[in-house]
Short mmCIF file of C-alpha atoms in Angstrom, two decimals:
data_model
loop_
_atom_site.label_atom_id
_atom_site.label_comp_id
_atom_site.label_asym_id
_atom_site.label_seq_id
_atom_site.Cartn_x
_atom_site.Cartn_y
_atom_site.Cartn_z
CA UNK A 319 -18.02 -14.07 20.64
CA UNK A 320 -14.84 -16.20 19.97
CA UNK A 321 -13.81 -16.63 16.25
CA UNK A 322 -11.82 -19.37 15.30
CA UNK A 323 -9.49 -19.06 12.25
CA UNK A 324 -9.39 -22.46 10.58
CA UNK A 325 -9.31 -24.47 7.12
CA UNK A 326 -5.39 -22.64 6.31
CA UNK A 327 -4.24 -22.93 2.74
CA UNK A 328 -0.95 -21.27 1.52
CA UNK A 329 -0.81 -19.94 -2.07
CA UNK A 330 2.26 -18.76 -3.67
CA UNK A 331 2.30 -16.66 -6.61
CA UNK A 332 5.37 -15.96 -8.67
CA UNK A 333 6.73 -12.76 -9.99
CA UNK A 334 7.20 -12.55 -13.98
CA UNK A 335 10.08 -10.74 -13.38
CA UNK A 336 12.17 -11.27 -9.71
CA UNK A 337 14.45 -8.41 -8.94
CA UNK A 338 16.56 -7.10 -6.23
CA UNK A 339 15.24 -4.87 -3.27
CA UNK A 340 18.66 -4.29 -1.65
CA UNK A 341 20.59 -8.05 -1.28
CA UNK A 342 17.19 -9.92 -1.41
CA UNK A 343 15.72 -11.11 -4.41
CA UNK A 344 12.12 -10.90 -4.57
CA UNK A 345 10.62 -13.71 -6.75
CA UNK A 346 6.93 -14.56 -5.63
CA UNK A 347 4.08 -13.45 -3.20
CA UNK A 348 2.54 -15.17 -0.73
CA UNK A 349 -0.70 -15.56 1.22
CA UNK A 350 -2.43 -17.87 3.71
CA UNK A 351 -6.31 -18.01 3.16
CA UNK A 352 -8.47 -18.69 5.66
CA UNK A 353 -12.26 -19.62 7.24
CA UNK A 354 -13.42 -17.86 10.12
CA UNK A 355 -16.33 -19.09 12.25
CA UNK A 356 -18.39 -16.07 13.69
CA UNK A 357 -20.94 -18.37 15.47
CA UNK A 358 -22.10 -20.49 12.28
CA UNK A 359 -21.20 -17.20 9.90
CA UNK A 360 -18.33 -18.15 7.76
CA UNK A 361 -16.39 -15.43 6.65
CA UNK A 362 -13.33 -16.14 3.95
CA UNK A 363 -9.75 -14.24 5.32
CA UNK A 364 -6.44 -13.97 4.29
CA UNK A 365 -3.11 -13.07 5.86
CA UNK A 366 -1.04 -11.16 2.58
CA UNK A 367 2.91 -12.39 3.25
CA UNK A 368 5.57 -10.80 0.91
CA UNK A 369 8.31 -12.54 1.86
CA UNK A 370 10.11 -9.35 2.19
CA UNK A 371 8.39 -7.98 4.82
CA UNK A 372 7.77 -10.76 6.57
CA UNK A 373 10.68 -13.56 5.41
CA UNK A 374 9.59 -17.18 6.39
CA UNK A 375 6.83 -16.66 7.91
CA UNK A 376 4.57 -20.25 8.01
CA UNK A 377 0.39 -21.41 8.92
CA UNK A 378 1.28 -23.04 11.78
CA UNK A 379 1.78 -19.70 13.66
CA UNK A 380 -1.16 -18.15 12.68
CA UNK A 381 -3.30 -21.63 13.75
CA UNK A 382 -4.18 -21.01 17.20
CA UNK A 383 -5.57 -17.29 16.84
CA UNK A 384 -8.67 -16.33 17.78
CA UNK A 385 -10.37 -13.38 17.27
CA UNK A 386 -12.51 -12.16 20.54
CA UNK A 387 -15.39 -9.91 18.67
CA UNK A 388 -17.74 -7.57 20.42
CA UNK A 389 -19.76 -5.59 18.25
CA UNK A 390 -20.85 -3.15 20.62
CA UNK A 391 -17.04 -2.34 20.83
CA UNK A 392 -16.38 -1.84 17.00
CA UNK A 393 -14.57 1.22 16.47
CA UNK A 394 -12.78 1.79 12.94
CA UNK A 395 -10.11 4.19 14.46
CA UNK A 396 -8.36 1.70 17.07
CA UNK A 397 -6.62 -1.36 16.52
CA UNK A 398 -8.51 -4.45 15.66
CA UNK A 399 -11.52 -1.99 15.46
CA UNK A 400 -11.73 -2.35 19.10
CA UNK A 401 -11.52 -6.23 19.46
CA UNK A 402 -8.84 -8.29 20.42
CA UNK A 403 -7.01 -11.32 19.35
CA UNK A 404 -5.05 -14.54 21.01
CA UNK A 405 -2.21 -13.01 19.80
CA UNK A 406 1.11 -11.20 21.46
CA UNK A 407 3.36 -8.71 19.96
CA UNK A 408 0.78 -9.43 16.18
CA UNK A 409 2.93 -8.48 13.12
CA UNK A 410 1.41 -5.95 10.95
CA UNK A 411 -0.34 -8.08 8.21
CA UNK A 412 -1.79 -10.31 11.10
CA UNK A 413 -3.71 -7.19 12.56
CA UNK A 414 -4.33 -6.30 8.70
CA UNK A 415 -6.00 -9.62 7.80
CA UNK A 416 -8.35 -9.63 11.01
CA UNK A 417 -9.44 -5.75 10.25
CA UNK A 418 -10.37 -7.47 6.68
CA UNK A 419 -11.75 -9.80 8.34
CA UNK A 420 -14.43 -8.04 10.69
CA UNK A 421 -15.25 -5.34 7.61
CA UNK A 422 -16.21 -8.83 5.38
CA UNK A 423 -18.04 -9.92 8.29
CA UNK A 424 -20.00 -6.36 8.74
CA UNK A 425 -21.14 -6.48 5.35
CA UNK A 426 -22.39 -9.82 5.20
CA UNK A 427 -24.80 -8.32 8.62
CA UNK A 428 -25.58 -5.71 6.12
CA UNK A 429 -23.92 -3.13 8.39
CA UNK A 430 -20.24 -2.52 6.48
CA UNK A 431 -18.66 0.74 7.64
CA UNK A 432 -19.61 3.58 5.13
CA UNK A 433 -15.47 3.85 3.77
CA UNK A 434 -15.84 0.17 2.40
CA UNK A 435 -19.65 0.17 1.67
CA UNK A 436 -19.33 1.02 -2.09
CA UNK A 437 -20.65 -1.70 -4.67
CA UNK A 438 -18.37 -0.13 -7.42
CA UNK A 439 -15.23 1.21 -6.03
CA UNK A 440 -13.03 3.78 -8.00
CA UNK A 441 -9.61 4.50 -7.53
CA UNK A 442 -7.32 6.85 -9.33
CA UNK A 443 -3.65 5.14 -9.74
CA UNK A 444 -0.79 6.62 -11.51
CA UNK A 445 0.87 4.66 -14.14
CA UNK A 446 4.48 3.06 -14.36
CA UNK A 447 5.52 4.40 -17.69
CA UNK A 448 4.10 7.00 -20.17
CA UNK A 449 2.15 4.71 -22.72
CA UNK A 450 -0.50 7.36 -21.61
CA UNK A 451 -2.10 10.55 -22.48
CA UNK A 452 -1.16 13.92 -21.92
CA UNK A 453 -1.37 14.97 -17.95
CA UNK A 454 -1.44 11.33 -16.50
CA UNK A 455 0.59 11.36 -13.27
CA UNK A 456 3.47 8.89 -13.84
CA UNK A 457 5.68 7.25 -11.11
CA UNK A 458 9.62 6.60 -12.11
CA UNK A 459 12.34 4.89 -10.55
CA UNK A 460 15.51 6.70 -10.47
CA UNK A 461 18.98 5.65 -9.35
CA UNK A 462 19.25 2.73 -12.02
CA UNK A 463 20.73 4.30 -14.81
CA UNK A 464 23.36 6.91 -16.05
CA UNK A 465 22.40 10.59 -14.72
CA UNK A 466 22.70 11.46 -17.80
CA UNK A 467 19.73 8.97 -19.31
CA UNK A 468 17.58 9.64 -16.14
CA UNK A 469 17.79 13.20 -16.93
CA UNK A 470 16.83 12.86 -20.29
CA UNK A 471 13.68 10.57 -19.81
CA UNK A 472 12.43 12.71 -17.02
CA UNK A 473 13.03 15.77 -19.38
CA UNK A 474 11.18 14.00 -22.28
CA UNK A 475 7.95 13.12 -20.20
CA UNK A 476 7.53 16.79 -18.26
CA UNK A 477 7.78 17.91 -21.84
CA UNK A 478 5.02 15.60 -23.14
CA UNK A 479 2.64 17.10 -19.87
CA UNK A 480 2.97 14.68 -17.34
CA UNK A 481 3.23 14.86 -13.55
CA UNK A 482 5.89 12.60 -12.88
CA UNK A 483 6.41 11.14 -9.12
CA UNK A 484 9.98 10.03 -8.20
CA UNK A 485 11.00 6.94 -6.52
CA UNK A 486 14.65 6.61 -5.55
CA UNK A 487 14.83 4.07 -3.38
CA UNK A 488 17.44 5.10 -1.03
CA UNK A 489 19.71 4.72 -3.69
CA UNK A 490 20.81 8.30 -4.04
CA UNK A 491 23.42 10.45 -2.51
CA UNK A 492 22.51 14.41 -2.72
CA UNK A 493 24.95 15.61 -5.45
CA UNK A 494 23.71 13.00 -7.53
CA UNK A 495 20.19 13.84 -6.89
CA UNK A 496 20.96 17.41 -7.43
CA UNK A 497 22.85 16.22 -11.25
CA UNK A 498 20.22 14.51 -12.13
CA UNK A 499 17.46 17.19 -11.16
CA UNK A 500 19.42 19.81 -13.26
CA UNK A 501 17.97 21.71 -15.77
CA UNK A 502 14.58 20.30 -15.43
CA UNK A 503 11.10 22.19 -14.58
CA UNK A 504 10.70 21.24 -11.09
CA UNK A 505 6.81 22.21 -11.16
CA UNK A 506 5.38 19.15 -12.43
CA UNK A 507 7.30 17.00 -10.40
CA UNK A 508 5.01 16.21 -7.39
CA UNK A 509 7.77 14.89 -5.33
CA UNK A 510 10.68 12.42 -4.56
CA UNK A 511 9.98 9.03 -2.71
CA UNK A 512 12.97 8.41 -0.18
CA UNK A 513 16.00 9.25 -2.13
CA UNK A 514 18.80 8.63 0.37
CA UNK A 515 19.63 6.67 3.08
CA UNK A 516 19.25 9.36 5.71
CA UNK A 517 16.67 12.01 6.43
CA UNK A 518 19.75 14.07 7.65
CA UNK A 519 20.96 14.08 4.21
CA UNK A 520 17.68 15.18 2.67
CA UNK A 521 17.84 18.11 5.26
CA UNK A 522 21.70 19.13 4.06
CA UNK A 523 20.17 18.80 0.91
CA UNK A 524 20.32 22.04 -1.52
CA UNK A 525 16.80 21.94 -3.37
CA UNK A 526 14.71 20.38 -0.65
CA UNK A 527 12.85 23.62 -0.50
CA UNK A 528 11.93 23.03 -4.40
CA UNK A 529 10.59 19.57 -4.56
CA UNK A 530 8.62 18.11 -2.25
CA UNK A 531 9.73 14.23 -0.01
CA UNK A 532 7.52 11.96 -0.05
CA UNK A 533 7.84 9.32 3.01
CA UNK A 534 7.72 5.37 2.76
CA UNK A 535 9.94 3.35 4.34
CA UNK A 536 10.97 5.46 7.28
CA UNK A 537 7.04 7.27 7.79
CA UNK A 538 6.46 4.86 10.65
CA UNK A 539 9.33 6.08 12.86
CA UNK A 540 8.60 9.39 11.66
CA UNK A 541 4.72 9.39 12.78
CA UNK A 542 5.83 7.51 16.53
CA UNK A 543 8.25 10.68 17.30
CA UNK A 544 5.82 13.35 15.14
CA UNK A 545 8.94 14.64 13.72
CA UNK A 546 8.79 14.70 9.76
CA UNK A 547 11.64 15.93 7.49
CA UNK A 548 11.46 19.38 5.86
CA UNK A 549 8.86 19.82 2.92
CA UNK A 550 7.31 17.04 3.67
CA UNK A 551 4.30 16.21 1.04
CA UNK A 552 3.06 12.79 1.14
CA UNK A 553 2.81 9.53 2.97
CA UNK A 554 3.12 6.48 0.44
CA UNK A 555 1.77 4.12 3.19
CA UNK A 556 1.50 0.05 2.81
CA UNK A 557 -1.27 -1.21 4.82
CA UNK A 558 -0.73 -4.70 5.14
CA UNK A 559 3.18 -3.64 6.36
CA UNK A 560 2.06 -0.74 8.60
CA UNK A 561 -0.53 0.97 9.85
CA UNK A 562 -2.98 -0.96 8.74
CA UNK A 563 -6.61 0.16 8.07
CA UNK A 564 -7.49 1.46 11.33
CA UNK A 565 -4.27 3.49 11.53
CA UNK A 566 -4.74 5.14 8.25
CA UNK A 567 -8.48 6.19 9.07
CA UNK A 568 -7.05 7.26 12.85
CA UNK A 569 -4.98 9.60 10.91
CA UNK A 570 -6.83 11.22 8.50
CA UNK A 571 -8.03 14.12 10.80
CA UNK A 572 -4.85 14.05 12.55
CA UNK A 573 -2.80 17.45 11.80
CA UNK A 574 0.06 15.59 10.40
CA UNK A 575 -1.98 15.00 7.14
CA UNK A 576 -2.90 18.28 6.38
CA UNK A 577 -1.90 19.56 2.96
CA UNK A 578 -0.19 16.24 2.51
CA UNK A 579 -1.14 13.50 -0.22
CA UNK A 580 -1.79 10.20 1.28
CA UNK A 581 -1.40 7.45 -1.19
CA UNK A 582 -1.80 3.83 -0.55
CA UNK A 583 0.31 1.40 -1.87
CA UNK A 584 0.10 -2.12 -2.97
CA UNK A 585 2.88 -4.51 -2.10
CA UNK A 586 1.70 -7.47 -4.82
CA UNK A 587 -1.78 -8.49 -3.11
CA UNK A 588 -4.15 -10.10 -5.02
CA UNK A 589 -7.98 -10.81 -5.03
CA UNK A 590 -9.58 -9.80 -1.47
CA UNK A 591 -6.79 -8.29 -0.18
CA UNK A 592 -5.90 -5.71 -2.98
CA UNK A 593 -9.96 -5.31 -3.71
CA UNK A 594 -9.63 -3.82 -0.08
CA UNK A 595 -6.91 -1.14 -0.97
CA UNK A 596 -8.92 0.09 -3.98
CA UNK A 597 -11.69 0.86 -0.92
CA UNK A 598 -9.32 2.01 1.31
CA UNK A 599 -7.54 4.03 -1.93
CA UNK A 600 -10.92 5.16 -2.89
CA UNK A 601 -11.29 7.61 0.35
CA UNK A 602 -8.19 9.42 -0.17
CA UNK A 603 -8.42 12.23 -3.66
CA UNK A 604 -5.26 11.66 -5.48
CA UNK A 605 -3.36 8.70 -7.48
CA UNK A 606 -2.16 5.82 -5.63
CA UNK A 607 0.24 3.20 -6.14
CA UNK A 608 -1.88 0.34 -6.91
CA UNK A 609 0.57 -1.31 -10.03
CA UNK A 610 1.82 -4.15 -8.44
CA UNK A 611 -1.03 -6.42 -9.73
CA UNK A 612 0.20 -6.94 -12.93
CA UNK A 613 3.89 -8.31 -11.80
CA UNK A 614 2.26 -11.43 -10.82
CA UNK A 615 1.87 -14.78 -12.72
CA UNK A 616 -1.90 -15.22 -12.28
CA UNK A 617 -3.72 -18.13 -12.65
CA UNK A 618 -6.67 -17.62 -15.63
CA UNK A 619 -8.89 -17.46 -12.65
CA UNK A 620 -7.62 -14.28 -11.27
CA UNK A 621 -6.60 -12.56 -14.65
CA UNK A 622 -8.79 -9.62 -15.39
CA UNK A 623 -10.73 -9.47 -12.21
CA UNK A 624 -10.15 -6.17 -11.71
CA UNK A 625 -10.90 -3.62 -14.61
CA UNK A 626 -8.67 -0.47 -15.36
CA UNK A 627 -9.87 2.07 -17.80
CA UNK A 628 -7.04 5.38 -17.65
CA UNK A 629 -5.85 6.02 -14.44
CA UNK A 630 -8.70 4.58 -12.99
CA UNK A 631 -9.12 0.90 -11.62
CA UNK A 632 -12.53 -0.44 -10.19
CA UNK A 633 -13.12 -2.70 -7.62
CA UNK A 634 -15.78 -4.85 -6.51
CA UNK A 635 -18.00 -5.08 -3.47
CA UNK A 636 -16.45 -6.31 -0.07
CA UNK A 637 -19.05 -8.89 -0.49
CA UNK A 638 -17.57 -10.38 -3.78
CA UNK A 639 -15.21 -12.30 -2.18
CA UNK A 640 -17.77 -13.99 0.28
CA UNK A 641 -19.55 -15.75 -2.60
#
């Protein structure tokens, strides 16, 4: 069967807040939405396009693609679950968007794959600051302040309970890491996200032994050579940037994920796209990085749709977004 992508719209949403990732300035999301025609089955897509990941990227390249579907070939742990697309050399959030696309179409057949099957999906998420009870796990950015302050709030919330996860950004160097780690109860800090600009550094580094790395930006590279830095604990992993679906459920039995957290990660999506990572979230036991949501300017339309209650957020069927 050949599926035609058609009826493109762009939306653009903008961030309440823009900030800096490095020398670009990140000040709104963007995604195309799409129709797809599975022979007189229409199926609603979208292509998620942060414009840093994926810069300028327009509709008119994503026009002529067509999806080449044959369900005896569906199989959730290769590429395109097994199908193939009119498409050379696709960028990540291309291959994303038609993975979306075949699960949406699946479930309207009434035969969805049993990870995204759920008509209530749960996810646990851990929260960006500590408005929260006792024990919630907490994610903080580090590497924007004095030592000295960083030191102190971290202090303050492992005193009030929490599990705190780290985020520095490649922003670090290791004696300032080491400063601003100093005196504190390393226990109930699950680990530190990418703190300098080198895995060789994290390996000269002189407490990597007591707190555990947690990989983003650079997991890719390290998953292609299977060589991962020392006391390595988790993969924060972005779908629509890399991997994508089928690459996270190709390497959930893979060795390379024993004993370590995998926790997906939103990059801003909205509606379809991020009801698909609270699925996707929802198959993986620990707190994930699902907070981007509420950066966004949403129209009234969009505000609310998805519930949190703690450090839990709920989703909605894959079918909700066919209506």
């Amino acid at each position: 069967m050949r599926v035609k992508l058609s009826n493109f719209s762009e939306q653009i949403y903008k961030l309440k807040n823009s900030f800096f990732v490095g020398d670009f300035e990140l000040q709104n999301y963007k995604v195309f939405k799409y129709t797809a025609d599975f022979n007189g089955i229409l199926v609603n897509g979208e292509i998620p396009a942060l414009p840093l990941f994926y810069g300028n990227q327009s509709i008119e390249q994503f026009k002529a693609v067509e999806l080449i579907f044959n369900k005896n070939l569906f199989d959730i742990e290769k590429k395109f679950f097994g199908q193939s697309i009119s498409y050379e050399n696709a960028p990540n959030n291309l291959v994303f968007s038609i993975e979306q696309l075949i699960i949406s179409y699946l479930t309207i057949l009434k035969e969805c794959p049993i990870e995204f099957s759920s008509d209530a999906p749960v996810a646990l998420i851990n929260q960006l600051n500590s408005n929260f009870k006792n024990n919630t796990v907490i994610k903080l950015k580090i590497g924007r302040d004095s030592i000295s302050a960083e030191n102190k709030r971290i202090k303050e919330l492992l005193d009030k309970g929490h599990k705190l996860r780290l985020d520095g950004n490649r922003m670090l160097s290791a004696p300032q890491l080491e400063e601003l780690l100093e005196g504190l109860n390393l226990k109930n800090i699950e680990y530190i996200e990418e703190p300098f600009s080198s895995y060789e550094e994290w390996e000269n580094f002189s407490l990597k032994h007591k707190i555990g790395l947690a990989l983003d930006e650079g997991l890719q590279s390290c998953i292609e050579s299977n060589i991962f830095p020392t006391n390595t604990v988790a993969f924060i992993i972005k779908p629509s940037l890399s991997l994508s679906v089928s690459g996270i459920l190709r390497l959930r039995n893979n060795k390379v994920f024993e004993d370590r957290k995998v926790v997906i990660s939103s990059s801003f999506e909205t509606g379809q796209t991020f009801n698909l990572l609270i699925h996707l979230a929802s198959n993986f036991d620990t707190h994930h990085g699902l907070g981007t949501l509420g950066h966004l300017m949403l129209p009234e339309s969009e505000q609310n749709m998805f519930n949190q209650v703690g450090d839990k957020i709920h989703g909605h069927p894959i079918s909700y977004f066919q209506i």
